[in-house]
C-alpha cells in the first residue's frame, strides 16, 4: 500500500502488516483504575505479538551538513558528568538513531567519550520530519493522547488577503497654472502586517526500530536527495502524544537500545523494582520531557462514562498532569521491556538499532 504527502515523503506499508491500520486510543491504561493504581504490567494490550514494517522515502534538497545535536544527562546519576571513563570509550549504542539523520543529509557527530541519557536534535529542519512523525503516530496500534489534535487546515471565509499584493497607484496629472507645477502626492503609509503567532506543536514518543532499505547495508538508505528506510512499530507499545513548548527539539531519542531495555527488571504489582532501574529510566525520560512539555496545554483524560459510576470521586491531586505523563511513560517502558519475550519482535527488529524515539509534530 502506497501513499504520498506532496513531494516530501512516500510511504509503503506491507500488505501483511502485523496489526490494524487504525490507531486505538489507549488513555484508559492510565486512568481506568485511578492514577494511583498499579501499572497494568500483565495487560494483554502491552504484549507485542506482531510488528508493522513501514518503508518511508524522505526527500530533501539541502547539502550534507552537521546536525545540531544536544546532550542531556539526568540527575539520577551520582556522576553528573557527560564524559565517560576509558572503560566506556568504545560504547556506540547511544547513537542507535543516527542512521535516520545520516540518511537525510545530516551528519550526527556524537563524541565517543560522552555518556548522555537523551540525545536531541534541533536541525537542520526538514518538513518531512513532521510528516514522518505524524505517519508513525497514525500507524501505531494504540496511542495515549495528552494533547489536543491540531485543527484541520482550512482557508478562512471572506475576501482574500490583500496584504501580500502591492498595487502602484498612478497619481493624477498635475495641471499647469502660471508655469507652476503641483507636487506629486506622497503615497499613504501602510502598517506592516502583524505576523501570525507560531502554531502550537506536539511531541510523539514511541518505541521504534530502524532497518536499512537493504538488509545489512545502511548505505542503501542514503540516496541522492532522499532517505529510504524501514521503520518498525510494535503492536503492544502505545505512542504517547504531549504538547510541546516553543523551541522544543525537532527529534530526540533515549540512549538505551532495545537490547538494553529488555534487561530491565519489571517491578512487582504495586511495588518497586528490586534494582530501581525501571524507576530510574522513567525518571530520566520524565526529567527530559519536563523541559519540553507545555504543561498548561496538557489534556487530562477522563474515565469512560461506563466506568465512572463504579469509580470513587477523583481527588484534586490526581488531576496533576505530571502524574499522567509519568504514568504514560511507565506504561510505554513496560511495553518495551515485555517485547523482549516476543519471537516475532526478536525476528524482525534489530535490537541494536531500536529504542525510544521522539518527534516534534504539528
PDB file of C-alpha atoms in Angstrom, residues 65-273:
ATOM      1  CA  UNK A  65      25.855  19.304   6.861  1.00  0.00           C
ATOM      2  CA  UNK A  66      26.349  18.630  10.559  1.00  0.00           C
ATOM      3  CA  UNK A  67      23.272  18.031  12.676  1.00  0.00           C
ATOM      4  CA  UNK A  68      22.680  20.432  15.571  1.00  0.00           C
ATOM      5  CA  UNK A  69      22.765  17.954  18.444  1.00  0.00           C
ATOM      6  CA  UNK A  70      22.413  18.407  22.178  1.00  0.00           C
ATOM      7  CA  UNK A  71      23.044  16.014  25.051  1.00  0.00           C
ATOM      8  CA  UNK A  72      21.145  15.566  28.313  1.00  0.00           C
ATOM      9  CA  UNK A  73      22.265  13.653  31.390  1.00  0.00           C
ATOM     10  CA  UNK A  74      19.794  13.088  34.200  1.00  0.00           C
ATOM     11  CA  UNK A  75      20.175  13.897  37.880  1.00  0.00           C
ATOM     12  CA  UNK A  76      19.579  10.236  38.805  1.00  0.00           C
ATOM     13  CA  UNK A  77      23.295   9.556  38.368  1.00  0.00           C
ATOM     14  CA  UNK A  78      25.782  10.152  41.145  1.00  0.00           C
ATOM     15  CA  UNK A  79      28.242  11.279  38.496  1.00  0.00           C
ATOM     16  CA  UNK A  80      26.570  14.049  36.518  1.00  0.00           C
ATOM     17  CA  UNK A  81      29.458  14.435  34.082  1.00  0.00           C
ATOM     18  CA  UNK A  82      28.653  13.914  30.414  1.00  0.00           C
ATOM     19  CA  UNK A  83      32.085  12.427  29.749  1.00  0.00           C
ATOM     20  CA  UNK A  84      32.751   8.751  30.321  1.00  0.00           C
ATOM     21  CA  UNK A  85      35.757   6.862  31.576  1.00  0.00           C
ATOM     22  CA  UNK A  86      38.200   4.976  29.367  1.00  0.00           C
ATOM     23  CA  UNK A  87      36.265   1.779  30.038  1.00  0.00           C
ATOM     24  CA  UNK A  88      33.168   3.133  28.252  1.00  0.00           C
ATOM     25  CA  UNK A  89      35.064   4.929  25.500  1.00  0.00           C
ATOM     26  CA  UNK A  90      34.146   2.398  22.797  1.00  0.00           C
ATOM     27  CA  UNK A  91      30.422   2.349  23.608  1.00  0.00           C
ATOM     28  CA  UNK A  92      28.451   3.287  20.489  1.00  0.00           C
ATOM     29  CA  UNK A  93      24.937   2.173  21.481  1.00  0.00           C
ATOM     30  CA  UNK A  94      23.925   5.751  22.278  1.00  0.00           C
ATOM     31  CA  UNK A  95      23.927   6.537  18.550  1.00  0.00           C
ATOM     32  CA  UNK A  96      21.401   3.871  17.558  1.00  0.00           C
ATOM     33  CA  UNK A  97      19.160   6.535  15.953  1.00  0.00           C
ATOM     34  CA  UNK A  98      21.992   8.130  13.977  1.00  0.00           C
ATOM     35  CA  UNK A  99      21.170   6.390  10.651  1.00  0.00           C
ATOM     36  CA  UNK A 100      17.943   8.403  10.474  1.00  0.00           C
ATOM     37  CA  UNK A 101      19.887  11.666  10.468  1.00  0.00           C
ATOM     38  CA  UNK A 102      22.763  10.430   8.336  1.00  0.00           C
ATOM     39  CA  UNK A 103      20.462   9.112   5.597  1.00  0.00           C
ATOM     40  CA  UNK A 104      18.747  12.522   5.330  1.00  0.00           C
ATOM     41  CA  UNK A 105      21.952  14.500   4.836  1.00  0.00           C
ATOM     42  CA  UNK A 106      22.534  15.468   8.480  1.00  0.00           C
ATOM     43  CA  UNK A 107      25.784  14.222   9.992  1.00  0.00           C
ATOM     44  CA  UNK A 108      25.283  13.214  13.644  1.00  0.00           C
ATOM     45  CA  UNK A 109      28.574  13.898  15.416  1.00  0.00           C
ATOM     46  CA  UNK A 110      28.411  12.175  18.813  1.00  0.00           C
ATOM     47  CA  UNK A 111      31.701  12.084  20.754  1.00  0.00           C
ATOM     48  CA  UNK A 112      32.505   8.542  21.836  1.00  0.00           C
ATOM     49  CA  UNK A 113      33.628   9.781  25.239  1.00  0.00           C
ATOM     50  CA  UNK A 114      30.173  11.167  26.090  1.00  0.00           C
ATOM     51  CA  UNK A 115      27.513   9.240  28.015  1.00  0.00           C
ATOM     52  CA  UNK A 116      24.225  11.139  27.641  1.00  0.00           C
ATOM     53  CA  UNK A 117      20.859   9.752  28.656  1.00  0.00           C
ATOM     54  CA  UNK A 118      18.980  11.569  25.890  1.00  0.00           C
ATOM     55  CA  UNK A 119      20.296  12.969  22.623  1.00  0.00           C
ATOM     56  CA  UNK A 120      18.223  15.649  20.893  1.00  0.00           C
ATOM     57  CA  UNK A 121      18.433  17.414  17.537  1.00  0.00           C
ATOM     58  CA  UNK A 122      17.362  20.962  16.629  1.00  0.00           C
ATOM     59  CA  UNK A 123      18.108  20.798  12.922  1.00  0.00           C
ATOM     60  CA  UNK A 124      18.583  21.203  10.082  1.00  0.00           C
ATOM     61  CA  UNK A 125      14.809  21.198   9.856  1.00  0.00           C
ATOM     62  CA  UNK A 126      13.010  19.137   7.219  1.00  0.00           C
ATOM     63  CA  UNK A 127       9.255  19.331   6.748  1.00  0.00           C
ATOM     64  CA  UNK A 128       9.440  15.595   6.134  1.00  0.00           C
ATOM     65  CA  UNK A 129      10.336  15.087   9.810  1.00  0.00           C
ATOM     66  CA  UNK A 130       6.878  16.332  10.751  1.00  0.00           C
ATOM     67  CA  UNK A 131       5.282  14.075   8.141  1.00  0.00           C
ATOM     68  CA  UNK A 132       7.175  11.003   9.341  1.00  0.00           C
ATOM     69  CA  UNK A 133       6.257  11.645  12.967  1.00  0.00           C
ATOM     70  CA  UNK A 134       2.601  12.095  12.056  1.00  0.00           C
ATOM     71  CA  UNK A 135       2.576   8.984   9.893  1.00  0.00           C
ATOM     72  CA  UNK A 136       4.196   6.799  12.539  1.00  0.00           C
ATOM     73  CA  UNK A 137       1.618   8.027  15.039  1.00  0.00           C
ATOM     74  CA  UNK A 138      -1.189   7.201  12.599  1.00  0.00           C
ATOM     75  CA  UNK A 139       0.239   3.726  12.010  1.00  0.00           C
ATOM     76  CA  UNK A 140       0.698   2.913  15.721  1.00  0.00           C
ATOM     77  CA  UNK A 141      -1.520   0.212  17.183  1.00  0.00           C
ATOM     78  CA  UNK A 142      -2.588   2.466  20.078  1.00  0.00           C
ATOM     79  CA  UNK A 143      -1.880   5.904  21.498  1.00  0.00           C
ATOM     80  CA  UNK A 144      -2.134   7.804  24.771  1.00  0.00           C
ATOM     81  CA  UNK A 145      -3.160  11.330  23.799  1.00  0.00           C
ATOM     82  CA  UNK A 146      -2.487  14.064  26.355  1.00  0.00           C
ATOM     83  CA  UNK A 147      -2.636  16.934  23.853  1.00  0.00           C
ATOM     84  CA  UNK A 148      -5.331  18.369  21.639  1.00  0.00           C
ATOM     85  CA  UNK A 149      -5.121  17.482  17.968  1.00  0.00           C
ATOM     86  CA  UNK A 150      -4.431  20.450  15.667  1.00  0.00           C
ATOM     87  CA  UNK A 151      -7.457  21.855  13.814  1.00  0.00           C
ATOM     88  CA  UNK A 152      -7.704  20.904  10.139  1.00  0.00           C
ATOM     89  CA  UNK A 153      -6.083  23.360   7.800  1.00  0.00           C
ATOM     90  CA  UNK A 154      -8.713  25.476   6.090  1.00  0.00           C
ATOM     91  CA  UNK A 155      -8.901  28.822   4.309  1.00  0.00           C
ATOM     92  CA  UNK A 156     -10.947  31.341   6.316  1.00  0.00           C
ATOM     93  CA  UNK A 157     -14.022  32.653   4.502  1.00  0.00           C
ATOM     94  CA  UNK A 158     -14.103  36.161   3.211  1.00  0.00           C
ATOM     95  CA  UNK A 159     -12.130  38.219   0.787  1.00  0.00           C
ATOM     96  CA  UNK A 160      -8.554  37.186   0.004  1.00  0.00           C
ATOM     97  CA  UNK A 161      -5.825  38.895   1.932  1.00  0.00           C
ATOM     98  CA  UNK A 162      -4.545  41.916   0.078  1.00  0.00           C
ATOM     99  CA  UNK A 163      -1.614  42.487   2.388  1.00  0.00           C
ATOM    100  CA  UNK A 164       0.743  40.485   0.175  1.00  0.00           C
ATOM    101  CA  UNK A 165      -0.131  42.357  -3.067  1.00  0.00           C
ATOM    102  CA  UNK A 166       1.478  45.676  -3.913  1.00  0.00           C
ATOM    103  CA  UNK A 167      -0.506  47.996  -6.143  1.00  0.00           C
ATOM    104  CA  UNK A 168       1.024  51.074  -7.740  1.00  0.00           C
ATOM    105  CA  UNK A 169      -1.423  53.929  -7.939  1.00  0.00           C
ATOM    106  CA  UNK A 170      -0.938  56.448 -10.766  1.00  0.00           C
ATOM    107  CA  UNK A 171      -1.453  59.986  -9.471  1.00  0.00           C
ATOM    108  CA  UNK A 172      -3.471  62.500 -11.397  1.00  0.00           C
ATOM    109  CA  UNK A 173      -1.582  64.532 -13.993  1.00  0.00           C
ATOM    110  CA  UNK A 174      -0.834  67.899 -12.408  1.00  0.00           C
ATOM    111  CA  UNK A 175      -2.350  70.939 -14.030  1.00  0.00           C
ATOM    112  CA  UNK A 176      -0.171  73.791 -15.240  1.00  0.00           C
ATOM    113  CA  UNK A 177      -1.183  77.100 -13.721  1.00  0.00           C
ATOM    114  CA  UNK A 178       1.058  80.091 -14.371  1.00  0.00           C
ATOM    115  CA  UNK A 179       4.030  77.806 -15.055  1.00  0.00           C
ATOM    116  CA  UNK A 180       3.785  76.306 -11.570  1.00  0.00           C
ATOM    117  CA  UNK A 181       3.612  72.520 -11.012  1.00  0.00           C
ATOM    118  CA  UNK A 182       1.938  70.969  -8.036  1.00  0.00           C
ATOM    119  CA  UNK A 183       3.898  68.439  -6.046  1.00  0.00           C
ATOM    120  CA  UNK A 184       3.221  64.768  -6.680  1.00  0.00           C
ATOM    121  CA  UNK A 185       1.258  63.417  -3.694  1.00  0.00           C
ATOM    122  CA  UNK A 186       3.140  61.043  -1.403  1.00  0.00           C
ATOM    123  CA  UNK A 187       1.807  57.506  -1.031  1.00  0.00           C
ATOM    124  CA  UNK A 188      -0.255  56.775   2.049  1.00  0.00           C
ATOM    125  CA  UNK A 189       1.768  54.933   4.732  1.00  0.00           C
ATOM    126  CA  UNK A 190       0.652  51.374   5.405  1.00  0.00           C
ATOM    127  CA  UNK A 191       1.140  49.426   8.585  1.00  0.00           C
ATOM    128  CA  UNK A 192       3.158  46.241   8.340  1.00  0.00           C
ATOM    129  CA  UNK A 193       1.147  43.063   8.676  1.00  0.00           C
ATOM    130  CA  UNK A 194       1.254  41.525  12.150  1.00  0.00           C
ATOM    131  CA  UNK A 195       2.915  38.087  11.923  1.00  0.00           C
ATOM    132  CA  UNK A 196       0.784  35.143  12.935  1.00  0.00           C
ATOM    133  CA  UNK A 197       1.671  33.551  16.282  1.00  0.00           C
ATOM    134  CA  UNK A 198       3.557  30.255  15.980  1.00  0.00           C
ATOM    135  CA  UNK A 199       1.279  27.247  15.728  1.00  0.00           C
ATOM    136  CA  UNK A 200       1.302  25.019  18.830  1.00  0.00           C
ATOM    137  CA  UNK A 201       3.273  21.810  18.391  1.00  0.00           C
ATOM    138  CA  UNK A 202       3.153  18.353  19.933  1.00  0.00           C
ATOM    139  CA  UNK A 203       5.667  15.619  20.750  1.00  0.00           C
ATOM    140  CA  UNK A 204       5.073  11.966  19.940  1.00  0.00           C
ATOM    141  CA  UNK A 205       7.051   9.361  21.919  1.00  0.00           C
ATOM    142  CA  UNK A 206       7.205   5.749  20.760  1.00  0.00           C
ATOM    143  CA  UNK A 207       9.163   2.511  20.729  1.00  0.00           C
ATOM    144  CA  UNK A 208      10.716   2.261  17.282  1.00  0.00           C
ATOM    145  CA  UNK A 209      13.045   0.063  15.299  1.00  0.00           C
ATOM    146  CA  UNK A 210      15.147   1.096  12.295  1.00  0.00           C
ATOM    147  CA  UNK A 211      16.189  -1.096   9.407  1.00  0.00           C
ATOM    148  CA  UNK A 212      18.034  -0.177   6.189  1.00  0.00           C
ATOM    149  CA  UNK A 213      16.384  -0.396   2.790  1.00  0.00           C
ATOM    150  CA  UNK A 214      18.540  -3.404   2.009  1.00  0.00           C
ATOM    151  CA  UNK A 215      19.150  -5.758   4.894  1.00  0.00           C
ATOM    152  CA  UNK A 216      22.537  -5.176   6.486  1.00  0.00           C
ATOM    153  CA  UNK A 217      23.550  -2.316   4.171  1.00  0.00           C
ATOM    154  CA  UNK A 218      22.926   1.053   5.806  1.00  0.00           C
ATOM    155  CA  UNK A 219      24.411   2.943   2.876  1.00  0.00           C
ATOM    156  CA  UNK A 220      21.442   1.734   0.798  1.00  0.00           C
ATOM    157  CA  UNK A 221      19.225   4.086   2.838  1.00  0.00           C
ATOM    158  CA  UNK A 222      21.127   7.191   1.733  1.00  0.00           C
ATOM    159  CA  UNK A 223      20.375   8.110  -1.855  1.00  0.00           C
ATOM    160  CA  UNK A 224      20.966  11.411  -3.638  1.00  0.00           C
ATOM    161  CA  UNK A 225      18.486  13.878  -2.109  1.00  0.00           C
ATOM    162  CA  UNK A 226      16.396  11.186  -0.426  1.00  0.00           C
ATOM    163  CA  UNK A 227      16.381   8.830   2.534  1.00  0.00           C
ATOM    164  CA  UNK A 228      14.849   5.346   2.179  1.00  0.00           C
ATOM    165  CA  UNK A 229      14.435   3.473   5.454  1.00  0.00           C
ATOM    166  CA  UNK A 230      12.245   0.878   7.164  1.00  0.00           C
ATOM    167  CA  UNK A 231      10.522   1.867  10.412  1.00  0.00           C
ATOM    168  CA  UNK A 232       9.265  -0.908  12.698  1.00  0.00           C
ATOM    169  CA  UNK A 233       6.397  -0.413  15.160  1.00  0.00           C
ATOM    170  CA  UNK A 234       5.422  -2.873  17.906  1.00  0.00           C
ATOM    171  CA  UNK A 235       1.799  -3.899  18.367  1.00  0.00           C
ATOM    172  CA  UNK A 236       1.904  -3.668  22.172  1.00  0.00           C
ATOM    173  CA  UNK A 237       3.724  -0.353  22.593  1.00  0.00           C
ATOM    174  CA  UNK A 238       1.402   2.692  22.608  1.00  0.00           C
ATOM    175  CA  UNK A 239       2.555   6.043  21.255  1.00  0.00           C
ATOM    176  CA  UNK A 240       2.348   8.992  23.675  1.00  0.00           C
ATOM    177  CA  UNK A 241       1.343  12.465  22.481  1.00  0.00           C
ATOM    178  CA  UNK A 242       2.066  15.529  24.647  1.00  0.00           C
ATOM    179  CA  UNK A 243       2.021  19.295  23.921  1.00  0.00           C
ATOM    180  CA  UNK A 244       5.401  20.828  23.134  1.00  0.00           C
ATOM    181  CA  UNK A 245       6.874  24.090  24.344  1.00  0.00           C
ATOM    182  CA  UNK A 246       8.057  26.679  21.861  1.00  0.00           C
ATOM    183  CA  UNK A 247      11.620  25.754  20.939  1.00  0.00           C
ATOM    184  CA  UNK A 248      11.353  22.066  21.819  1.00  0.00           C
ATOM    185  CA  UNK A 249      13.857  19.908  19.889  1.00  0.00           C
ATOM    186  CA  UNK A 250      12.881  18.554  16.498  1.00  0.00           C
ATOM    187  CA  UNK A 251      13.986  14.988  17.302  1.00  0.00           C
ATOM    188  CA  UNK A 252      15.239  13.113  20.343  1.00  0.00           C
ATOM    189  CA  UNK A 253      15.984   9.585  21.438  1.00  0.00           C
ATOM    190  CA  UNK A 254      16.839   7.732  24.630  1.00  0.00           C
ATOM    191  CA  UNK A 255      20.378   6.372  24.503  1.00  0.00           C
ATOM    192  CA  UNK A 256      19.275   2.910  25.678  1.00  0.00           C
ATOM    193  CA  UNK A 257      18.782   0.408  22.876  1.00  0.00           C
ATOM    194  CA  UNK A 258      16.023  -2.177  22.936  1.00  0.00           C
ATOM    195  CA  UNK A 259      18.675  -4.781  23.748  1.00  0.00           C
ATOM    196  CA  UNK A 260      19.460  -2.914  26.970  1.00  0.00           C
ATOM    197  CA  UNK A 261      15.798  -2.210  27.745  1.00  0.00           C
ATOM    198  CA  UNK A 262      14.987  -5.928  27.587  1.00  0.00           C
ATOM    199  CA  UNK A 263      17.366  -6.480  30.516  1.00  0.00           C
ATOM    200  CA  UNK A 264      15.418  -4.144  32.823  1.00  0.00           C
ATOM    201  CA  UNK A 265      13.633  -5.928  35.674  1.00  0.00           C
ATOM    202  CA  UNK A 266       9.968  -5.020  35.931  1.00  0.00           C
ATOM    203  CA  UNK A 267       8.562  -4.101  39.357  1.00  0.00           C
ATOM    204  CA  UNK A 268       6.020  -6.388  41.032  1.00  0.00           C
ATOM    205  CA  UNK A 269       2.385  -5.352  41.057  1.00  0.00           C
ATOM    206  CA  UNK A 270       2.014  -2.343  43.316  1.00  0.00           C
ATOM    207  CA  UNK A 271       5.711  -2.244  44.249  1.00  0.00           C
ATOM    208  CA  UNK A 272       9.101  -1.044  43.100  1.00  0.00           C
ATOM    209  CA  UNK A 273      11.707  -2.975  41.148  1.00  0.00           C
TER     210      UNK A 273
END
